[in-house]
Amino acid sequence: MQRLWEDRRGVTVQVGAILLFGILVVALSTYQAVAVPAENEQVEFNHNQAVQQDMLELRSALLQTGAGSRGQSVSVSLGTAYPSRVLLVNPPPASGSIRTGPSQPVALSNVTAADDEADDFLNASANGPYTLATRPVTYQPGYNVYDSAPTTTERLGTTVNQNPDGNDTAVSGQTLVEGNEITLVAVEGNLSRATSGAVTVDPRARSASTRTVPVSDGPGGNLTLTVPTTLAADRWETLLGDEYDPSSSGDGHVYEVTEEPGRDAVTLAFDPGVTYRLRAALVGVGSLGAPPGPAYVTAETGDDGVTVEVRDRYNNPVPNSRVPENLTVTSNDTAVLSPTNATVGEDGRAAFDYAGTGTANLTLVDGSGTPLRDAANGSAVATVTAADVGDGTGDDGGNGTEINPPDGVVLTDATIVGQESGKGKGKGQLSPEVELTFENRASSTSNITEARLNFYQVGDPDTGPGRDTPPKSVLFETKSSSSRLVVASEGGGFETVGPIDIGGGASEVVTLKFDNSDDGGDEFDVDPGDFFVITVKFENGETNTYFTAPVA
């Protein structure tokens, strides 16, 4: 019988295939375990470099918005995806978050402001040092591999990488100090977003920096600025560059940087005897509450009157539309400044006309007359002197009012009528009548439709009986009509007169008859040493104010 032999020719091929498959599995496993994480870490590293640029763009947008520029949206890429891989596995896309942190204080200590009202606010005992609050805006990565990635934070114009080893580094420059300027751009709002994609951050101006306040060191010592930061003092010395001058012999004004014990903050100490320009702003991100309201008021004396400005705690004007109250400023003495109430405009200002010399208290109130701040910060005192009144040159003060204008309708003469003929009843044979001559030096007709007696100052009360107090009213007589004007100190305002049509190049005479009562019947004799202020309103809404010293 013939023996059959087994055929083993296919064994070698099968074993080779198995070995080849095993080698492939080992290679793929090794690549998955070693190469894929390394490549993904590089992807995450590249993304982190890009997102730091996004945070720098956000920094620029916050600073520009705080300076008054129109806010611009910034896209921040919070996460990244990995390249597709065949037969290999990627982790989920890397994600990240951007959030505002807790509110942190910024303090300017030992500060004196050149403006009295600003100084009252900066040094109010209730506030201690001048303080603001700001929130950091932080990007927190959530990478799968790159575990040494920094957390990037924007705070007060400086972008910092907070590294896991605690060796924090600045990514940007600083904007706090430049020469003699101190700039504080604070951030508020509740922002919290987490995703593997990109998000848009929209900075919004809450109080744009439109004012600088001159400040210097106060009696308590040198001016200092304490700011929240995770950078060490030596890093700040480097970051300040030429602004840091410990010898106080160069152009820099920061002579010392010290770390605050127990918290992430440093204090910058400034050279004494230098006037610094303080700028502050507030920018919002995310969800926001009510915008900053009035903090204090200032008063500025100009050629045409006194302008009151309502400011927030960032020293910037508060538009009337920003707050629910109808912001109004009231004068307690309309014999000095009128009208009694002036509404605050969208520029944060209220204007008052000169009515005479003296001191008036100007108080910020709401629509019902209730003061909105305490006496120290909600009021301003304006002292009007004869020099202030004399500065009226006729320039338009921005509200249509001109004082003793050199052109247009000009007051050319103010004469006491009948004094020499003995018409008056006093020992000086004075007269209650004054003729005013108005000349229209323009080419077109001007129409006077209203008038107001702002103020009357008695020169010598002993020149006649009944002259110990100013008159309470005046009868304003034209060719065709007469109207009684009660002096502003007695509650009088504008009254309809005329109309008085004064053609181009022509003149018109108005007769004023002064009285000791507000309804007539008790004539007041005028003396050449007296002085009064009268305002007329034209048909086009503009007004002229005339300071008048009548002559016999």
XYZ file of C-alpha atoms in Angstrom:
552
model
C 0.000 0.000 0.000
C 1.303 3.339 -0.983
C 1.897 5.975 1.922
C 0.516 9.499 1.491
C 2.721 12.437 2.564
C 1.270 15.675 4.133
C 1.585 18.869 2.051
C 3.073 21.707 4.299
C 3.762 24.319 1.604
C 1.154 26.916 2.946
C 2.434 27.138 6.546
C 5.188 29.653 5.833
C 2.763 32.111 4.185
C 0.319 31.961 7.068
C 2.982 32.518 9.687
C 4.384 35.481 7.759
C 0.999 37.088 7.482
C 0.413 36.699 11.183
C 3.820 38.163 11.987
C 3.273 41.077 9.620
C -0.098 41.837 11.160
C 1.425 41.742 14.629
C 4.183 44.132 13.594
C 1.566 46.503 12.153
C -0.473 46.394 15.355
C 2.595 47.087 17.459
C 3.605 49.967 15.186
C 0.155 51.492 15.263
C -0.022 51.076 19.014
C 3.357 52.711 19.424
C 2.368 55.553 17.103
C -0.920 55.955 18.956
C 0.831 56.013 22.300
C 3.802 58.197 21.383
C 3.498 60.057 18.106
C -0.188 61.025 18.237
C 0.088 62.718 21.659
C 3.228 64.530 20.539
C 1.557 65.781 17.367
C -1.594 66.759 19.271
C 0.506 68.606 21.827
C 2.022 70.591 18.987
C -1.486 71.385 17.718
C -2.447 72.568 21.194
C 0.744 74.597 21.553
C 0.102 76.333 18.224
C -3.450 77.062 19.305
C -2.244 78.529 22.578
C 0.081 80.877 20.717
C -2.857 81.961 18.542
C -5.232 82.476 21.461
C -2.653 84.670 23.175
C -2.826 86.905 20.104
C -6.618 86.886 20.454
C -6.236 88.070 24.048
C -3.891 90.829 22.913
C -6.527 91.940 20.408
C -9.090 91.914 23.213
C -6.720 94.068 25.278
C -6.496 96.601 22.438
C -10.284 96.635 22.047
C -10.787 97.262 25.771
C -8.283 100.127 25.779
C -9.716 101.720 22.632
C -13.265 101.446 23.957
C -12.202 103.020 27.230
C -10.594 105.887 25.323
C -13.879 106.686 23.607
C -13.520 104.803 20.342
C -16.417 102.786 19.037
C -16.296 99.313 20.581
C -15.142 96.533 18.293
C -15.968 92.844 18.603
C -13.112 90.412 19.165
C -13.196 86.705 18.326
C -11.387 84.457 20.805
C -10.726 80.823 19.824
C -11.255 78.875 23.027
C -10.412 75.399 21.711
C -9.094 73.450 18.764
C -9.650 70.221 16.817
C -7.049 67.649 15.854
C -6.259 66.422 12.326
C -8.215 63.389 11.125
C -6.345 60.097 11.451
C -6.993 56.739 9.703
C -6.924 53.719 12.040
C -5.865 55.996 14.923
C -7.879 57.592 17.695
C -7.935 61.276 18.658
C -9.131 62.613 22.001
C -12.171 64.922 21.975
C -11.521 68.438 20.622
C -9.674 70.603 23.102
C -11.875 73.194 24.774
C -11.273 76.292 26.861
C -13.093 79.035 28.705
C -13.058 82.806 28.988
C -14.379 84.375 32.158
C -14.354 87.546 34.189
C -12.906 87.006 37.634
C -13.913 88.479 40.995
C -13.898 92.244 41.441
C -10.524 93.589 42.622
C -9.699 97.026 44.078
C -7.481 99.675 42.489
C -6.409 102.410 44.905
C -4.796 105.817 44.368
C -3.579 107.067 47.756
C -2.205 110.375 49.061
C -3.736 112.230 46.119
C -4.707 115.890 45.828
C -6.698 117.215 42.859
C -6.276 120.738 41.537
C -10.058 121.139 41.225
C -11.721 121.634 44.621
C -14.814 119.570 43.834
C -12.751 116.735 42.331
C -10.495 116.855 45.379
C -13.501 116.590 47.698
C -14.537 113.420 45.904
C -11.092 111.826 45.623
C -10.471 112.403 49.315
C -13.966 111.837 50.715
C -13.626 110.211 54.113
C -16.266 107.649 53.176
C -14.135 106.471 50.263
C -10.730 106.513 51.964
C -8.219 106.522 49.093
C -9.649 106.987 45.625
C -10.703 103.467 44.705
C -12.034 101.765 41.612
C -12.992 98.147 41.042
C -11.930 96.033 38.091
C -12.376 92.435 36.972
C -9.723 90.357 35.200
C -10.647 88.697 31.909
C -9.043 85.241 31.877
C -8.621 82.545 29.227
C -8.307 79.082 30.792
C -7.218 76.289 28.411
C -8.534 72.731 28.686
C -6.016 70.841 26.586
C -5.759 67.068 26.512
C -1.966 66.876 26.256
C -0.299 70.300 26.664
C -0.470 70.380 30.450
C 2.081 73.173 30.876
C -0.056 75.681 28.979
C -0.418 79.062 30.710
C -3.625 80.762 31.761
C -3.760 84.170 30.007
C -5.260 87.154 31.854
C -5.950 90.719 30.752
C -6.060 93.206 33.633
C -5.799 97.031 33.561
C -4.170 97.074 30.130
C -1.532 94.406 30.856
C -1.798 90.840 29.513
C -0.051 88.197 31.626
C 0.606 84.461 31.220
C 0.093 82.681 34.519
C 2.332 79.623 34.190
C 1.827 76.416 36.193
C 5.281 76.795 37.743
C 4.285 80.181 39.204
C 6.764 82.110 37.052
C 4.244 84.511 35.516
C 5.323 86.583 32.507
C 3.934 89.640 30.722
C 2.731 89.130 27.161
C 2.078 92.841 26.531
C 3.364 96.177 27.711
C 1.732 98.278 30.421
C -0.535 101.332 30.054
C -0.775 102.465 33.675
C 2.007 105.047 33.515
C 3.342 107.080 30.619
C 5.293 110.177 31.522
C 3.075 112.167 33.883
C -0.125 110.391 32.777
C -1.822 107.733 34.917
C -4.432 105.723 32.983
C -6.854 103.293 34.608
C -9.158 101.271 32.333
C -11.322 99.110 34.571
C -13.536 96.241 33.422
C -16.923 95.170 34.754
C -19.486 92.575 33.754
C -20.238 88.887 34.046
C -18.690 86.925 31.188
C -18.468 83.119 31.254
C -18.161 81.032 28.085
C -16.704 77.544 27.562
C -16.486 75.748 24.220
C -14.145 74.066 21.756
C -14.920 76.744 19.165
C -14.614 80.523 19.027
C -16.655 83.106 20.927
C -17.136 86.820 20.319
C -16.475 89.353 23.068
C -18.114 92.774 22.665
C -16.539 95.520 24.811
C -18.958 98.351 25.612
C -18.059 101.770 26.984
C -19.635 102.336 30.379
C -17.657 105.497 31.095
C -15.343 106.567 28.293
C -12.332 108.607 29.325
C -13.031 112.153 28.124
C -11.554 114.072 31.060
C -8.150 114.255 32.695
C -7.888 115.395 36.302
C -4.639 117.080 37.387
C -3.466 115.433 40.613
C -0.378 115.531 42.801
C 0.904 114.130 46.065
C -1.087 115.013 49.145
C -0.192 115.903 52.730
C -0.149 112.217 53.699
C 2.960 111.448 51.638
C 3.920 110.601 48.095
C 1.222 109.564 45.643
C 0.931 105.774 45.307
C -1.057 103.461 43.030
C -1.945 99.930 44.151
C -3.087 97.549 41.409
C -4.011 93.840 41.366
C -1.492 91.673 39.487
C 0.198 88.275 39.626
C 3.494 89.695 38.372
C 6.304 90.088 40.899
C 7.717 93.523 41.693
C 10.901 92.917 39.704
C 8.829 91.983 36.650
C 6.962 95.274 37.028
C 10.213 97.182 37.230
C 11.183 95.662 33.886
C 7.709 96.185 32.448
C 7.715 99.890 33.359
C 10.925 100.444 31.394
C 11.951 104.094 31.392
C 8.997 104.989 33.622
C 10.838 103.274 36.501
C 13.610 105.449 37.913
C 14.645 104.500 41.463
C 17.120 107.376 41.574
C 14.461 109.969 40.562
C 17.119 111.578 38.388
C 15.720 110.801 34.942
C 12.432 111.211 33.100
C 10.681 108.351 34.877
C 8.399 109.170 37.811
C 7.939 105.748 39.470
C 10.750 105.385 41.980
C 9.624 102.250 43.828
C 7.587 99.083 43.220
C 6.644 96.918 46.202
C 4.546 93.785 46.543
C 1.532 93.887 48.825
C 1.800 91.218 51.531
C -0.855 88.526 51.514
C -2.405 89.343 48.136
C -1.640 89.534 44.438
C -0.978 93.259 44.108
C 1.863 95.751 43.775
C 2.144 99.408 44.764
C 3.824 101.979 42.548
C 5.261 105.019 44.343
C 5.488 108.287 42.384
C 7.917 111.176 42.612
C 6.670 114.088 44.753
C 6.201 117.605 43.447
C 4.927 116.487 40.035
C 1.484 117.229 38.595
C 0.097 114.038 37.073
C -2.835 113.718 34.688
C -5.313 111.085 35.844
C -7.497 109.319 33.284
C -10.003 106.635 34.216
C -12.544 104.639 32.229
C -14.921 101.713 32.667
C -15.538 99.098 29.960
C -18.143 96.353 30.169
C -18.121 92.783 28.827
C -20.776 90.106 29.112
C -23.951 90.812 31.061
C -24.020 94.213 32.714
C -25.906 96.061 35.417
C -26.711 99.749 35.608
C -24.047 102.137 34.286
C -22.196 104.421 36.713
C -24.292 107.353 37.893
C -23.389 110.763 39.275
C -20.582 110.874 41.838
C -19.833 114.591 42.115
C -20.249 117.938 40.361
C -17.810 120.656 39.337
C -18.418 124.312 38.450
C -16.405 126.342 35.966
C -16.654 130.109 35.593
C -16.445 131.348 32.004
C -17.057 134.452 29.933
C -20.782 133.876 29.604
C -21.642 132.262 32.926
C -21.016 129.197 35.025
C -21.060 125.657 33.659
C -21.764 122.778 36.025
C -20.544 119.335 34.998
C -21.937 116.145 36.513
C -19.255 113.447 36.732
C -19.181 109.759 37.616
C -16.540 108.169 39.833
C -14.297 107.812 36.774
C -14.259 111.632 36.494
C -16.181 111.578 33.205
C -19.423 113.448 32.351
C -22.754 111.717 33.008
C -25.299 112.209 30.176
C -28.846 112.773 31.372
C -30.057 109.735 29.426
C -27.673 107.382 31.271
C -29.685 107.420 34.496
C -33.429 107.187 35.211
C -33.496 110.451 37.182
C -34.003 113.702 35.312
C -30.685 115.285 36.253
C -31.154 118.923 37.169
C -28.893 121.508 38.802
C -30.500 124.176 40.963
C -29.124 127.590 41.930
C -29.932 128.850 45.414
C -29.406 132.493 44.441
C -30.788 133.632 41.112
C -29.544 137.125 41.869
C -26.080 135.688 41.175
C -26.762 132.831 38.749
C -29.947 132.131 36.853
C -32.189 130.350 36.046
C -33.244 128.576 39.215
C -33.120 125.144 37.553
C -31.005 124.018 34.615
C -31.424 120.575 33.054
C -28.278 118.541 32.512
C -27.692 117.828 28.824
C -26.259 114.843 27.001
C -22.814 116.364 27.481
C -23.282 116.065 31.246
C -23.437 119.839 31.658
C -25.860 122.503 32.833
C -25.357 126.212 32.077
C -26.179 129.238 34.214
C -26.136 132.913 33.206
C -24.567 135.647 35.281
C -27.213 137.679 37.082
C -24.907 139.623 39.393
C -21.959 139.277 41.719
C -21.834 137.087 44.794
C -21.806 133.403 45.706
C -24.314 130.781 44.646
C -24.599 127.165 45.671
C -25.347 124.797 42.778
C -26.897 121.451 43.763
C -27.572 118.315 41.743
C -31.180 117.139 42.154
C -33.594 114.779 40.452
C -36.781 115.815 38.703
C -38.601 116.198 42.005
C -35.922 118.422 43.519
C -34.399 115.777 45.799
C -30.588 116.018 46.118
C -28.857 113.035 44.521
C -25.599 113.207 46.457
C -24.358 114.431 49.803
C -23.485 118.090 50.259
C -19.749 117.530 49.750
C -20.085 115.799 46.378
C -23.507 116.848 45.131
C -22.957 120.600 45.312
C -20.524 123.138 43.936
C -19.996 126.709 45.043
C -19.612 129.387 42.363
C -18.320 132.818 43.284
C -18.995 135.497 40.674
C -16.857 138.623 40.904
C -16.951 141.897 39.041
C -13.947 140.665 37.067
C -15.922 137.613 35.919
C -18.788 139.823 34.842
C -16.401 142.134 33.041
C -14.965 139.211 31.088
C -18.144 138.970 29.045
C -16.941 139.734 25.542
C -19.975 138.688 23.601
C -18.545 135.319 22.528
C -21.177 132.648 22.218
C -20.886 130.406 25.239
C -22.386 127.416 23.433
C -25.953 127.953 24.623
C -26.972 130.902 22.456
C -26.399 133.476 25.211
C -24.174 136.529 24.709
C -23.146 139.126 27.263
C -22.853 142.761 26.139
C -22.361 141.661 22.524
C -20.255 143.923 20.277
C -22.395 143.151 17.241
C -25.941 142.081 16.471
C -28.338 143.869 18.835
C -26.155 146.162 20.953
C -27.153 148.211 24.005
C -25.747 151.629 23.132
C -27.260 153.827 25.865
C -28.877 153.601 29.305
C -30.101 156.978 30.547
C -32.026 157.884 33.705
C -35.002 159.914 32.464
C -35.990 163.248 34.078
C -33.455 163.250 36.876
C -32.173 166.761 36.098
C -35.727 168.132 35.846
C -36.493 166.969 39.360
C -39.022 164.328 38.383
C -37.823 162.066 41.175
C -38.971 162.234 44.768
C -35.661 161.678 46.584
C -33.284 164.243 47.987
C -31.171 163.806 44.883
C -34.282 164.334 42.730
C -33.865 160.855 41.240
C -36.140 159.169 38.740
C -37.604 155.635 38.508
C -37.302 155.599 34.695
C -34.412 154.377 32.547
C -34.379 154.484 28.757
C -32.460 151.706 27.015
C -31.422 152.200 23.378
C -30.905 149.010 21.366
C -29.109 149.274 18.015
C -29.237 146.451 15.478
C -25.825 146.320 13.825
C -26.792 143.402 11.639
C -28.300 143.724 8.173
C -31.450 141.696 8.940
C -34.295 142.472 11.349
C -34.102 141.142 14.917
C -37.256 140.605 16.976
C -37.168 140.752 20.787
C -40.060 138.682 22.159
C -39.234 138.091 25.852
C -37.241 139.741 28.645
C -36.090 138.981 32.190
C -34.729 141.179 34.999
C -31.905 139.080 36.413
C -30.408 141.274 39.073
C -30.342 144.769 40.552
C -27.594 146.164 42.770
C -28.101 149.421 44.654
C -25.110 151.739 44.528
C -25.614 154.241 47.371
C -28.759 153.551 49.425
C -28.592 156.994 51.061
C -29.289 158.981 47.882
C -33.037 158.647 48.303
C -35.792 157.081 50.410
C -36.741 153.456 49.729
C -33.316 152.625 48.325
C -32.132 150.397 51.175
C -33.252 147.320 49.203
C -33.242 146.661 45.444
C -36.458 147.038 43.418
C -38.643 143.979 43.061
C -39.943 144.602 39.559
C -39.741 146.792 36.480
C -42.336 147.863 33.921
C -40.898 147.109 30.463
C -42.519 149.588 28.044
C -42.285 149.619 24.262
C -44.097 151.755 21.703
C -47.021 149.382 21.589
C -47.076 147.410 24.843
C -45.903 147.097 28.433
C -45.015 144.064 30.575
C -44.016 143.779 34.216
C -40.827 141.843 34.946
C -40.286 140.562 38.473
C -36.619 140.370 39.439
C -35.214 136.826 39.411
C -34.393 136.912 43.134
C -38.142 137.287 43.769
C -38.976 134.314 41.560
C -39.358 136.172 38.283
C -38.499 134.733 34.899
C -38.925 135.546 31.239
C -42.051 137.490 30.329
C -43.486 138.250 26.900
C -42.689 141.753 25.628
C -43.314 143.693 22.416
C -42.512 142.194 20.054
C -39.789 144.747 19.362
C -38.847 144.641 15.696
C -35.461 146.281 15.134
C -34.575 146.584 11.480
C -31.054 146.221 10.219
C -29.085 149.367 11.098
C -32.028 150.769 13.088
C -32.477 151.509 16.795
C -35.358 151.125 19.250
C -35.862 152.656 22.717
C -37.331 150.750 25.669
C -38.422 152.466 28.867
C -37.926 150.726 32.210
C -39.897 151.907 35.271
C -38.597 150.321 38.481
C -40.812 149.595 41.486
C -40.390 148.495 45.105
C -43.254 146.009 44.772
C -43.739 143.142 42.383
C -47.069 144.481 41.109
C -46.375 148.240 40.848
C -47.525 151.255 42.833
C -44.341 152.053 44.777
C -41.769 153.639 42.496
C -38.067 152.969 43.051
C -35.702 155.841 42.223
C -32.627 154.939 40.169
C -29.218 156.452 40.915
C -26.266 156.631 38.494
C -24.288 154.403 40.881
C -26.777 151.543 40.485
C -26.218 148.443 38.375
C -28.634 145.934 36.882
C -28.670 142.962 34.503
C -31.379 142.289 31.944
C -31.692 139.442 29.427
C -33.726 139.583 26.228
C -34.802 136.638 24.118
C -35.150 136.824 20.359
C -37.653 135.186 18.083
C -35.041 132.604 16.990
C -34.565 131.476 20.606
C -31.176 133.110 21.185
C -30.646 135.411 24.141
C -28.464 138.415 24.916
C -27.615 139.565 28.441
C -26.787 143.202 29.160
C -24.930 144.443 32.222
C -26.101 148.010 32.655
C -24.923 150.982 34.720
C -27.367 153.829 33.847
C -26.200 157.428 33.677
C -28.081 160.673 34.184
